[in-house]
Coordinates of C-alpha atoms and ligand atoms in Angstrom, one line a residue:
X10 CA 131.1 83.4 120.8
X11 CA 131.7 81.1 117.6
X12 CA 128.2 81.7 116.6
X13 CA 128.1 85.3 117.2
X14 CA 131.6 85.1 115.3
X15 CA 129.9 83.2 112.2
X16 CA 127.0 85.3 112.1
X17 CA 129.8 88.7 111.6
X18 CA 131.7 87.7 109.0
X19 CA 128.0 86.2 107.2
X20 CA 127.0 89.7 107.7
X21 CA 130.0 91.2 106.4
X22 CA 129.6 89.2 103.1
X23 CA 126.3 90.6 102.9
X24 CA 127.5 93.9 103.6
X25 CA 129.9 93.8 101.0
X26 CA 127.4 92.4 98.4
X27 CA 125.1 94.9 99.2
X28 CA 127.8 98.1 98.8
X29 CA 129.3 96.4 95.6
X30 CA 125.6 96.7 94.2
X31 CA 125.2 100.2 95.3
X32 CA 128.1 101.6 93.3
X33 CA 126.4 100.9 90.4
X34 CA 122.7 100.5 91.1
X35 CA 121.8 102.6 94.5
X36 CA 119.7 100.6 96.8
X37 CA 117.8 101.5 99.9
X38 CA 116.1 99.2 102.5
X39 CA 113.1 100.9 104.0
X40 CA 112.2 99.4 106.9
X41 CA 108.1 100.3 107.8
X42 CA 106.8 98.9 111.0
X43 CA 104.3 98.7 114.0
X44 CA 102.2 97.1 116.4
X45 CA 99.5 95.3 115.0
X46 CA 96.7 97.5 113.1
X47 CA 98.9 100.6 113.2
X48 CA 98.3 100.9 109.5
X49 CA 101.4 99.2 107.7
X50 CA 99.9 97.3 105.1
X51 CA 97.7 100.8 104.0
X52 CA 100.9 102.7 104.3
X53 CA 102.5 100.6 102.0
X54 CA 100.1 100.1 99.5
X55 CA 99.6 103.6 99.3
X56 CA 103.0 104.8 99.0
X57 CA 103.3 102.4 96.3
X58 CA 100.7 103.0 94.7
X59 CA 101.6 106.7 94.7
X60 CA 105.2 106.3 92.8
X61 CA 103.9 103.7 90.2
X62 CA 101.0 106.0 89.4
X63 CA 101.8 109.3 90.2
X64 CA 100.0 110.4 93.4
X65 CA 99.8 113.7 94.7
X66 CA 103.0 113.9 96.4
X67 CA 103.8 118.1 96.3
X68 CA 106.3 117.7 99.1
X69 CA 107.8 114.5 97.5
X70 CA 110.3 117.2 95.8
X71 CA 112.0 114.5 92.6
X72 CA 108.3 113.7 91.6
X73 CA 106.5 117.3 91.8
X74 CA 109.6 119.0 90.1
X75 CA 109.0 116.0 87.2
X76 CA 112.3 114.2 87.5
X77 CA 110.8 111.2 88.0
X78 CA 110.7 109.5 84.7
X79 CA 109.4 106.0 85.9
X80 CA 108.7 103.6 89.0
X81 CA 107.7 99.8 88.7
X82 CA 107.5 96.9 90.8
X83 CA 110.9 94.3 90.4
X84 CA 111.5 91.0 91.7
X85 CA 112.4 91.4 95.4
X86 CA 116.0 90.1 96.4
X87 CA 115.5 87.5 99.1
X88 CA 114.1 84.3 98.1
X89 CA 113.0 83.7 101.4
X90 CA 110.5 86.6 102.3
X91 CA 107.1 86.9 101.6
X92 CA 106.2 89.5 98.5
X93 CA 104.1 92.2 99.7
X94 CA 101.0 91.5 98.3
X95 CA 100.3 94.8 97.0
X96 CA 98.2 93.8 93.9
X97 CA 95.5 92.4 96.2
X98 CA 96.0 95.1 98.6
X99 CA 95.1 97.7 96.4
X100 CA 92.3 95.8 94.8
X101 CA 90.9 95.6 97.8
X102 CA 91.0 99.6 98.6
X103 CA 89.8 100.4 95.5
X104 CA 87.8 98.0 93.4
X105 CA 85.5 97.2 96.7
X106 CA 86.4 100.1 98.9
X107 CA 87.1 97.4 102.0
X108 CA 90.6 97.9 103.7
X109 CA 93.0 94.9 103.2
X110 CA 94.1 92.6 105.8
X111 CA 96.6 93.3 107.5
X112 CA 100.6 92.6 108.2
X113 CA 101.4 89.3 110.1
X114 CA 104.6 88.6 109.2
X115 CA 107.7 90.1 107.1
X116 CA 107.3 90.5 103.7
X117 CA 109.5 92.5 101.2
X118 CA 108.6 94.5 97.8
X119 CA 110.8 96.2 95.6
X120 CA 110.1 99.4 93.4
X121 CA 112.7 100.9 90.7
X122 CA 112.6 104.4 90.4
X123 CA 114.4 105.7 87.3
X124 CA 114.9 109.4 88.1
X125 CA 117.0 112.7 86.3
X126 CA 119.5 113.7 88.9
X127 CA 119.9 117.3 89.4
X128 CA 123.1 117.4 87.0
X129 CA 120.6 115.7 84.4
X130 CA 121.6 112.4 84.4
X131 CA 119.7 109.5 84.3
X132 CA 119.4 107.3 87.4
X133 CA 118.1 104.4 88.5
X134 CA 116.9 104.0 92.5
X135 CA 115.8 100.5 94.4
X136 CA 113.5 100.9 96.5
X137 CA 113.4 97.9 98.9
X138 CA 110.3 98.4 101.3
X139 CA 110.7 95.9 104.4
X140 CA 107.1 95.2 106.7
X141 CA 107.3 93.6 109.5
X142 CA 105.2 93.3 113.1
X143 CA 106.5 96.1 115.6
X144 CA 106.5 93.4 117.9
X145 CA 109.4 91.6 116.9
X146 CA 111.4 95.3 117.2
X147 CA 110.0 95.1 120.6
X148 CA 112.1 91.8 120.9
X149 CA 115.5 92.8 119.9
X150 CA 116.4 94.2 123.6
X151 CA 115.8 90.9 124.7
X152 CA 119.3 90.5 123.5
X153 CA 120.7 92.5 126.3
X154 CA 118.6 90.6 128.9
X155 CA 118.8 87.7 131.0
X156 CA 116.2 85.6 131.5
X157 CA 116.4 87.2 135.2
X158 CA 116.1 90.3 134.0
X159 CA 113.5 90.2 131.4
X160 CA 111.4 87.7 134.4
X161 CA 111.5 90.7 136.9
X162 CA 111.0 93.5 134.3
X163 CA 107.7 91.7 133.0
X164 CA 106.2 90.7 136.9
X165 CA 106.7 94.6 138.0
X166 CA 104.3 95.8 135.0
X167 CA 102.4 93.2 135.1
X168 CA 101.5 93.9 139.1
X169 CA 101.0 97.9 138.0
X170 CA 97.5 99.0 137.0
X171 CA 95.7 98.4 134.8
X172 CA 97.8 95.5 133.8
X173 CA 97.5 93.8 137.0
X174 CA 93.5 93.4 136.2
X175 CA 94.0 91.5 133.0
X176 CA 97.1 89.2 134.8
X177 CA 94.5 87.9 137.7
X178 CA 94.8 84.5 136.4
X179 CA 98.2 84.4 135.3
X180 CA 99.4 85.3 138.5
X181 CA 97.0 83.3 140.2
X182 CA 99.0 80.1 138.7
X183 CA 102.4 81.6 138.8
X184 CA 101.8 81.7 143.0
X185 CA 101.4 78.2 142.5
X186 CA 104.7 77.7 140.8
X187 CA 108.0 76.9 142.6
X188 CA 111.1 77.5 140.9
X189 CA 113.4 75.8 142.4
X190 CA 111.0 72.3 142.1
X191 CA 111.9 70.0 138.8
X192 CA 110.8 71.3 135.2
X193 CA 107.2 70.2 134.8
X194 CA 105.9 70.6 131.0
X195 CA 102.4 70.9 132.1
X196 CA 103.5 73.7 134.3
X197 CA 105.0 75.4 131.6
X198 CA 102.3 74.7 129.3
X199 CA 100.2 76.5 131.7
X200 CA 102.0 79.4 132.4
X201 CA 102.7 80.0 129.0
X202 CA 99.2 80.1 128.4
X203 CA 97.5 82.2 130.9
X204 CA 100.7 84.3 130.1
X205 CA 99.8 85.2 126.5
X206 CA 96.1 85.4 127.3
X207 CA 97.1 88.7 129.5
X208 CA 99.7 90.0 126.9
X209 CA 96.6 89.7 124.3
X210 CA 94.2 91.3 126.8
X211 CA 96.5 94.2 127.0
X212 CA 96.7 94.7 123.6
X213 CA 92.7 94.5 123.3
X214 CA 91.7 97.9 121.9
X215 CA 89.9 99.2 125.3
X216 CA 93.5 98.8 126.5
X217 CA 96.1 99.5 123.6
X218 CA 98.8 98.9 125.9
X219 CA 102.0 98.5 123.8
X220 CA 104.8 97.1 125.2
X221 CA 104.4 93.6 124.9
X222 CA 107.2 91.4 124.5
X223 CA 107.9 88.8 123.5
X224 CA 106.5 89.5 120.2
X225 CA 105.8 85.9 118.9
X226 CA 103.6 85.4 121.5
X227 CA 101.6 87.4 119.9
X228 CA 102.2 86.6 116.9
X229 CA 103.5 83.2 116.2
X230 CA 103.6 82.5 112.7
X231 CA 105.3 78.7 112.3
X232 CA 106.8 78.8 115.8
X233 CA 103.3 78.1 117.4
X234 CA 103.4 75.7 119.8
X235 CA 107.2 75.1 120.3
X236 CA 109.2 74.8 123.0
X237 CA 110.8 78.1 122.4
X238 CA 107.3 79.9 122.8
X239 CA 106.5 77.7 125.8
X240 CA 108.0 79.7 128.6
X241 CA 106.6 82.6 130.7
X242 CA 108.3 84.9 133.8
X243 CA 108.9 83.3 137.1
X244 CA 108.9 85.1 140.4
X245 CA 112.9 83.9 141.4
X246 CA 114.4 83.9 144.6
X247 CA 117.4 86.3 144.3
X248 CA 121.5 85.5 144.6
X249 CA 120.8 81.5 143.8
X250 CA 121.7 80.0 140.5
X251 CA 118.9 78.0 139.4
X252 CA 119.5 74.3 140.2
X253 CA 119.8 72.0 137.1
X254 CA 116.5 70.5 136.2
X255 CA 114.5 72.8 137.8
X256 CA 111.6 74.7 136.7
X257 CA 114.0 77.9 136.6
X258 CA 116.4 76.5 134.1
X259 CA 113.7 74.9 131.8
X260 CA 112.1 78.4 131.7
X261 CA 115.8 79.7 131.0
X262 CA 116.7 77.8 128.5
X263 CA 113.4 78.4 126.2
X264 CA 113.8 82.0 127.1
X265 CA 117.0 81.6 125.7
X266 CA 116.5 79.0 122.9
X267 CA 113.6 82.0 121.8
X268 CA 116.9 84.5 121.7
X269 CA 118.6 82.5 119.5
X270 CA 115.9 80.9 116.9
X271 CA 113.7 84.2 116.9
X272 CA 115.6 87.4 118.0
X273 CA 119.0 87.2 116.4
X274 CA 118.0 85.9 113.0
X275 CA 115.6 89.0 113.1
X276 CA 118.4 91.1 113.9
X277 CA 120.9 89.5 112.1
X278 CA 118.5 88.6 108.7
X279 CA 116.4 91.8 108.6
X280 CA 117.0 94.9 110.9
X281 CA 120.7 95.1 110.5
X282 CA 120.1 95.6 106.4
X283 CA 117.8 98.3 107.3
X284 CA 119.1 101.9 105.8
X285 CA 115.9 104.0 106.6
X286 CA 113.0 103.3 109.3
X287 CA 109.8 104.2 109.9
X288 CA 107.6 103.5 112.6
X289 CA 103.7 103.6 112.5
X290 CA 102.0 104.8 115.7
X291 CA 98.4 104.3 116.3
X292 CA 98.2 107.2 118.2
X293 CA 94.8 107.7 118.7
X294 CA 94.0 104.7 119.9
X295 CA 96.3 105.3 122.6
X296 CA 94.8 108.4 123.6
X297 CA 91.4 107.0 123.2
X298 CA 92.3 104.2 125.5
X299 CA 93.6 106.9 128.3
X300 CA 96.5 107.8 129.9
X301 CA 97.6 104.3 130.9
X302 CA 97.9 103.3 127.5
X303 CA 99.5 106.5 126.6
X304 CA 102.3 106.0 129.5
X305 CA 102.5 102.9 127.7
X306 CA 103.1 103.7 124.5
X307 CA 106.0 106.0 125.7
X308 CA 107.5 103.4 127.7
X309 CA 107.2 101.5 124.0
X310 CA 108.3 104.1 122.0
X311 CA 111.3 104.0 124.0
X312 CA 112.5 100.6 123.7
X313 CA 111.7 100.6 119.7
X314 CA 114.7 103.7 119.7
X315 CA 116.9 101.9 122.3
X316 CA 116.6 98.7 120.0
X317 CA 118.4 101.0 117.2
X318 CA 120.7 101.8 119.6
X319 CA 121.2 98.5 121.1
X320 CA 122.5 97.1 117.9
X321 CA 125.0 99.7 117.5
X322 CA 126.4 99.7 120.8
X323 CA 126.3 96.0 121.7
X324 CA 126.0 93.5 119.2
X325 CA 128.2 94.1 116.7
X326 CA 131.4 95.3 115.2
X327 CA 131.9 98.8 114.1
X328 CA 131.5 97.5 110.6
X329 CA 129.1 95.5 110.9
X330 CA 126.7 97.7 112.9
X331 CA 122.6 99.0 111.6
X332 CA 123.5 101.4 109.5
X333 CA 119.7 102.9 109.9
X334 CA 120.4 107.3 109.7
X335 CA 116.7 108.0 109.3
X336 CA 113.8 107.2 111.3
X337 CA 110.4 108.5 110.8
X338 CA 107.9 108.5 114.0
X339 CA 104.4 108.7 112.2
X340 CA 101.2 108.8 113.6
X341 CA 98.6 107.4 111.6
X342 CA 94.9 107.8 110.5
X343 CA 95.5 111.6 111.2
X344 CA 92.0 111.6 108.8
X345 CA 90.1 111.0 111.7
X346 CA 90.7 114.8 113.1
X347 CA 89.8 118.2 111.7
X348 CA 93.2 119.5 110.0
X349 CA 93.2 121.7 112.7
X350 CA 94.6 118.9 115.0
X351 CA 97.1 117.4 112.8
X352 CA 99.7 119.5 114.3
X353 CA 98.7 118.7 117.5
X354 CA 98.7 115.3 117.1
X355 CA 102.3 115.4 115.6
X356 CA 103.1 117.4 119.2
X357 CA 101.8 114.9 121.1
X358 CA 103.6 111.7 119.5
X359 CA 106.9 113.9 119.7
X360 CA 106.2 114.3 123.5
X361 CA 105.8 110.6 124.0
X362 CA 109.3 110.1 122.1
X363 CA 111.0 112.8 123.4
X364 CA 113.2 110.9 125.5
X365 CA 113.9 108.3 123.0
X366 CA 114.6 111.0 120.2
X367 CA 117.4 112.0 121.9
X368 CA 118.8 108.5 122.0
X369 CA 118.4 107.7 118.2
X370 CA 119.8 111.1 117.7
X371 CA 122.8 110.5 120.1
X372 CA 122.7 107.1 118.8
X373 CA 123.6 108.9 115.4
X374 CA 120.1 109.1 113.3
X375 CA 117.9 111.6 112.0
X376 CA 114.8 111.4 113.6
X377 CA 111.7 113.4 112.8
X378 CA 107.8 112.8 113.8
X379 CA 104.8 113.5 111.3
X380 CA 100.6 112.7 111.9
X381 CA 99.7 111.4 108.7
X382 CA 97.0 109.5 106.6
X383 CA 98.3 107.2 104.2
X384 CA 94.5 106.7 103.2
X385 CA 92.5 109.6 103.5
X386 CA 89.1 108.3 104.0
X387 CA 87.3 111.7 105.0
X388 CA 86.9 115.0 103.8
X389 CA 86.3 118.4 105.8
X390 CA 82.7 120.0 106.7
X391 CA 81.2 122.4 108.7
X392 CA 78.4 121.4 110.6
X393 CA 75.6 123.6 112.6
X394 CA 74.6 122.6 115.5
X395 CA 72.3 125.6 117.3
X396 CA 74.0 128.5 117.1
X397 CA 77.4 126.7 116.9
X398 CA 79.7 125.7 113.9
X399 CA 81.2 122.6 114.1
X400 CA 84.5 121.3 112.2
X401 CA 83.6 118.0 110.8
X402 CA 85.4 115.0 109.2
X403 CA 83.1 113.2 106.5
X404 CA 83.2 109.2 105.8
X405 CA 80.9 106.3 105.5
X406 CA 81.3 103.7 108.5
X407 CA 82.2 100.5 107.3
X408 CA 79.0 98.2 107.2
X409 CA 78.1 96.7 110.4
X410 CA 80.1 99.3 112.6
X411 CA 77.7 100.2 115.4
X412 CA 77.6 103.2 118.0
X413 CA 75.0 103.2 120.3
X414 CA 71.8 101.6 118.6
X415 CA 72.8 102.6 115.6
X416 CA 74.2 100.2 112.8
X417 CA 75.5 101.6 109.9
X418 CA 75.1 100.0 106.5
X419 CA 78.4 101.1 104.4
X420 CA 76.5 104.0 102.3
X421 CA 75.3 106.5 104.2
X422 CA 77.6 109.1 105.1
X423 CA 78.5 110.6 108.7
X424 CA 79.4 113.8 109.7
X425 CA 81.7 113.4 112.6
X426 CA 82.9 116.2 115.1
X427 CA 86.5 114.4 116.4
X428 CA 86.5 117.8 119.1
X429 CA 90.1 119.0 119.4
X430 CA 93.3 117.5 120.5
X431 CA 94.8 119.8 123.4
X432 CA 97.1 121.9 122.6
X433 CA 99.6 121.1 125.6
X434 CA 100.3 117.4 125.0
X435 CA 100.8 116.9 128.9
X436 CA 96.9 117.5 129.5
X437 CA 96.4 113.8 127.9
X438 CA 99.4 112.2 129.8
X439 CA 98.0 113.4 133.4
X440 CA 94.5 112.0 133.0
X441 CA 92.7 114.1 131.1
X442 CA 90.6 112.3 128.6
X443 CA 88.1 114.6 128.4
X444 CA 90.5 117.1 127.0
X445 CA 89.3 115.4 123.9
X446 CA 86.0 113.8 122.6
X447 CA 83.9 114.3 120.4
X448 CA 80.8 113.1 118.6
X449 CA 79.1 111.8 115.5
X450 CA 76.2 112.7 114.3
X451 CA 73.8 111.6 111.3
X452 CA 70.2 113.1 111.7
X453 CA 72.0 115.4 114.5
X454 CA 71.8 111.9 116.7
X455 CA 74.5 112.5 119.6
X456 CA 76.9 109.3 119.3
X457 CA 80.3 108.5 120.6
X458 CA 82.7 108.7 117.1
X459 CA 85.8 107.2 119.3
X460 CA 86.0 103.5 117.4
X461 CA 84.2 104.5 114.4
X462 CA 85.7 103.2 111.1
X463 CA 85.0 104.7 107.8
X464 CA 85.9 102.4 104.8
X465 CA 88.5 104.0 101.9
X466 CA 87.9 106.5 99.4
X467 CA 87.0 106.9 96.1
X468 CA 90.0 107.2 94.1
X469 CA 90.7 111.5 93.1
X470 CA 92.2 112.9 90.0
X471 CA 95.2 114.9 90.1
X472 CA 95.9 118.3 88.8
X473 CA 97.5 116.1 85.9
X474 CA 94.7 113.9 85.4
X475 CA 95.8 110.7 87.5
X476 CA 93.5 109.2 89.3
X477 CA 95.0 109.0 92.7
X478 CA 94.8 107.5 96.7
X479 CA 94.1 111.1 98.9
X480 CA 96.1 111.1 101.7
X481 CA 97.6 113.6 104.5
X482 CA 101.1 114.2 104.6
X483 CA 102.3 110.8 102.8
X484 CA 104.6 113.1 100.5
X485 CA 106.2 114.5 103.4
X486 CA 106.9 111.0 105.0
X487 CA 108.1 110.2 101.6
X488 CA 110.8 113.6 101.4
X489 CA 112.2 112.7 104.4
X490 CA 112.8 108.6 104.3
X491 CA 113.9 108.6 100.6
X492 CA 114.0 112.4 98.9
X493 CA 117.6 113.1 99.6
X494 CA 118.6 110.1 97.2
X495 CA 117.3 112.3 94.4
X496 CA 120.6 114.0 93.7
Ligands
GDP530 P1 98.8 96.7 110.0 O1 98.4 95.7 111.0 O2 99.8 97.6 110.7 O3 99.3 96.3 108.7 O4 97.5 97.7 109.9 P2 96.7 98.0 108.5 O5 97.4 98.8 107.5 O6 96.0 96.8 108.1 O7 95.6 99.0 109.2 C1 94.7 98.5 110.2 C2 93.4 99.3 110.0 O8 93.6 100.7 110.3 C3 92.8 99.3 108.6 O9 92.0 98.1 108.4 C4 92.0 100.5 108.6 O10 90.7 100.3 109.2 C5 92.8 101.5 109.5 N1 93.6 102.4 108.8 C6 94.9 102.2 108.4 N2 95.4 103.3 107.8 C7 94.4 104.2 107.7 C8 94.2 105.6 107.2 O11 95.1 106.2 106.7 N3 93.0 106.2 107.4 C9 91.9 105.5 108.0 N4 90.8 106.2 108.2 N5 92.1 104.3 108.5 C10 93.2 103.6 108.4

């Protein structure tokens, strides 16, 4: 109670800090997220590198109509976050071509955009861009659950296929355990162990299952090895407190001590400065991996919005609450389809969120879903194959990627045919993979395309002689997170 008590009226300072600088200086905290290799770290780089430098951004209304005057990097506000390292990023896209490496933990850039406002003043806008691992979003409604709870929760999927494959050996030890016998740190070691072997087999990319937490697991960063990662579910007898020394209340009290060292600073350091959110879905992947993964992702997709709505209802005073009113839903490296598909694949990632849309929207955010590229690293071809004309995406695999026999040596270009999304997004979710695949081919060599990855473009000039990232869509992620600030 104290704590949660301390941690308001730190909040509220912050709050007020935060609006005193908006009068005067307009801020906005753009929170970009997702599960690991979801695409942040391109995103980011790209988007950045598309206000400093003057991307191709026709939807991105204040810079196609030419009131943008300016946008540079400033020093980010918090002393304590990571910068984005967006120099080396970029360097890495474009000097060598190679895609950088990617987000691990939260890290914080800040871009000033000095702007005419429609009444032809000048402006000034902070941009504050926020990345951080979709797990830990996955974490925050861990704050409504007991370690009861969250234990039962995580055995039920764990015993469903195809996650009760990769848990063999976890569960194999966890029969083993009694609850009710005294805390035994080899026990927990153990558990702990085989436990975040089968959250990282799910998130293997044959699986792509995506709802995974707790996030450090996965992702440690300096909490590796500490008692607050050391814990794991325990199958509990029902009704009986757990007696004091037992095996039960040492797992409870890390699951615990993880709430309060990991999930609530997130909550209370990060998420709840958050104005506008967007959330990077690896769709393909998902659908590549089947309908499992894609029941999954749903199921995930569904917690990220409840986590918005969580902190609302639950956690905090009225004026203290995430004051998020945008949230983007984008699914990334739509440049791996024909543009016929994009649209398709923006139907299909509404589908999986439909339920959770309504919450955010109830929940009192704007929500809307896009298939993007923030990179586009193919272009558009027609290939013949008989009498047949084939829509083709065009890239170079990176060097060393394989597909059957073949190895491909980062030059020679591929022509691949993705085949077409469905158009009813329910064909995918009941088990209908073959409702899409397609194939690559070089000297007209048949080859699965499914895990192929092409490395980034050459940069292209713009109609005003700027030589620019392509992309799909990025202006129109852009218009909607940030374009109504251009007043
Ligand atoms: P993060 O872990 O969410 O930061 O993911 P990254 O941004 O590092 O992206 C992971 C990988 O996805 C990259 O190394 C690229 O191979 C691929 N990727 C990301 N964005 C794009 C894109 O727009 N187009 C293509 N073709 N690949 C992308």
């Amino acid at each position: 109670m104290v704590d949660e008590l301390i941690e308001q009226i730190r909040l509220a300072t912050k709050a007020i800090t935060d609006f005193g600088i908006h009068l005067f200086d307009p801020t906005i905290r753009l929170g970009v997220t997702g599960l690991s290799h979801a695409g942040k770290t391109v995103f980011i780089s790209a988007l950045i590198h598309g206000l400093v430098r003057g991307g191709r951004f026709p939807i991105f209304e204040a810079l196609a109509g030419g009131r943008i005057a300016r946008a540079y990097l400033a020093p980010q506000p918090d002393d304590a976050v990571s910068r984005f390292d967006y120099e080396n990023h970029i360097a890495a896209m474009v000097n060598k071509r190679d895609w950088p490496s990617s987000t691990r933990q939260i890290s914080e850039l800040r871009v000033v955009i000095e702007f005419q406002s429609l009444s032809g003043h000048q402006r000034k806008l902070t941009l504050d861009v926020v990345d951080y691992p979709g797990e830990w979003l996955l974490d925050l409604p861990l704050l409504t659950k007991t370690y009861e709870t969250w234990a039962s929760e995580t055995l039920r999927l764990s015993r469903e296929r195809p996650r009760s494959d990769l848990a063999k050996s976890w569960h194999l030890h966890l029969a083993k355990l009694d609850p009710l016998a005294p805390g035994d740190e080899q026990q927990a070691l153990t558990a702990a162990r085989l436990f975040t072997e089968y959250l990282r087999a799910c998130r293997d990319q044959n699986y792509a299952l995506s709802l995974l937490p707790p996030g450090r697991f996965l992702m440690p960063g300096d909490l590796a090895n500490t008692p607050a990662l050391t814990f794991a579910p325990l199958d509990l007898p029902t009704e009986v407190p757990p007696p004091a020394g037992s095996l039960w209340a040492m797992m409870r009290r890390r699951y615990e001590s993880y709430r309060a060292v990991v999930v609530r600073p997130f909550f209370r350091d990060h998420f709840a400065r958050l104005d506008r959110q967007i959330v990077l879905v690896d769709t393909l992947a998902a659908i590549n991996a089947g309908p499992e993964a894609l029941g999954d992702l749903e199921h995930a997709l569904n917690e990220v919005l409840t986590a918005f709505e969580v902190g609302r209802r639950t956690l905090f005073s009225a004026l203290l609450r995430p004051r998020i009113d945008r949230i983007l839903l984008a699914a990334t490296k739509a440049d791996h389809l024909h543009h016929t598909s994009h649209d398709r694949l923006e139907n299909i990632l509404r589908r999986l969120a439909q339920r959770a849309i309504s919450k955010a929207e109830v929940a009192g955010a704007q929500v809307d879903v896009v298939a993007l590229s923030a990179v586009r690293a193919t272009r558009e071809a027609t290939a013949r194959r008989g009498r047949q004309q084939l829509p083709c995406v065009v890239g170079v695999p990176l060097p060393g990627e394989a597909v059957v026999g073949e190895i491909f040596d980062g030059v020679t270009e591929v022509a691949i045919f993705p085949g077409d999304l469905p158009d009813d997004p329910n064909d995918l979710l009941l088990g209908d993979i073959n409702a899409f695949r397609g194939l690559a081919t070089t000297s007209l060599q048949n080859v699965d395309f499914r895990f192929l990855r092409v490395r980034p473009p050459a940069l292209e000039l713009t109609e005003n002689g700027v030589p620019a990232l392509p992309h799909i869509r990025l202006d129109r992620a852009l218009q909607f997170l940030i374009g109504d600030k251009f007043v």
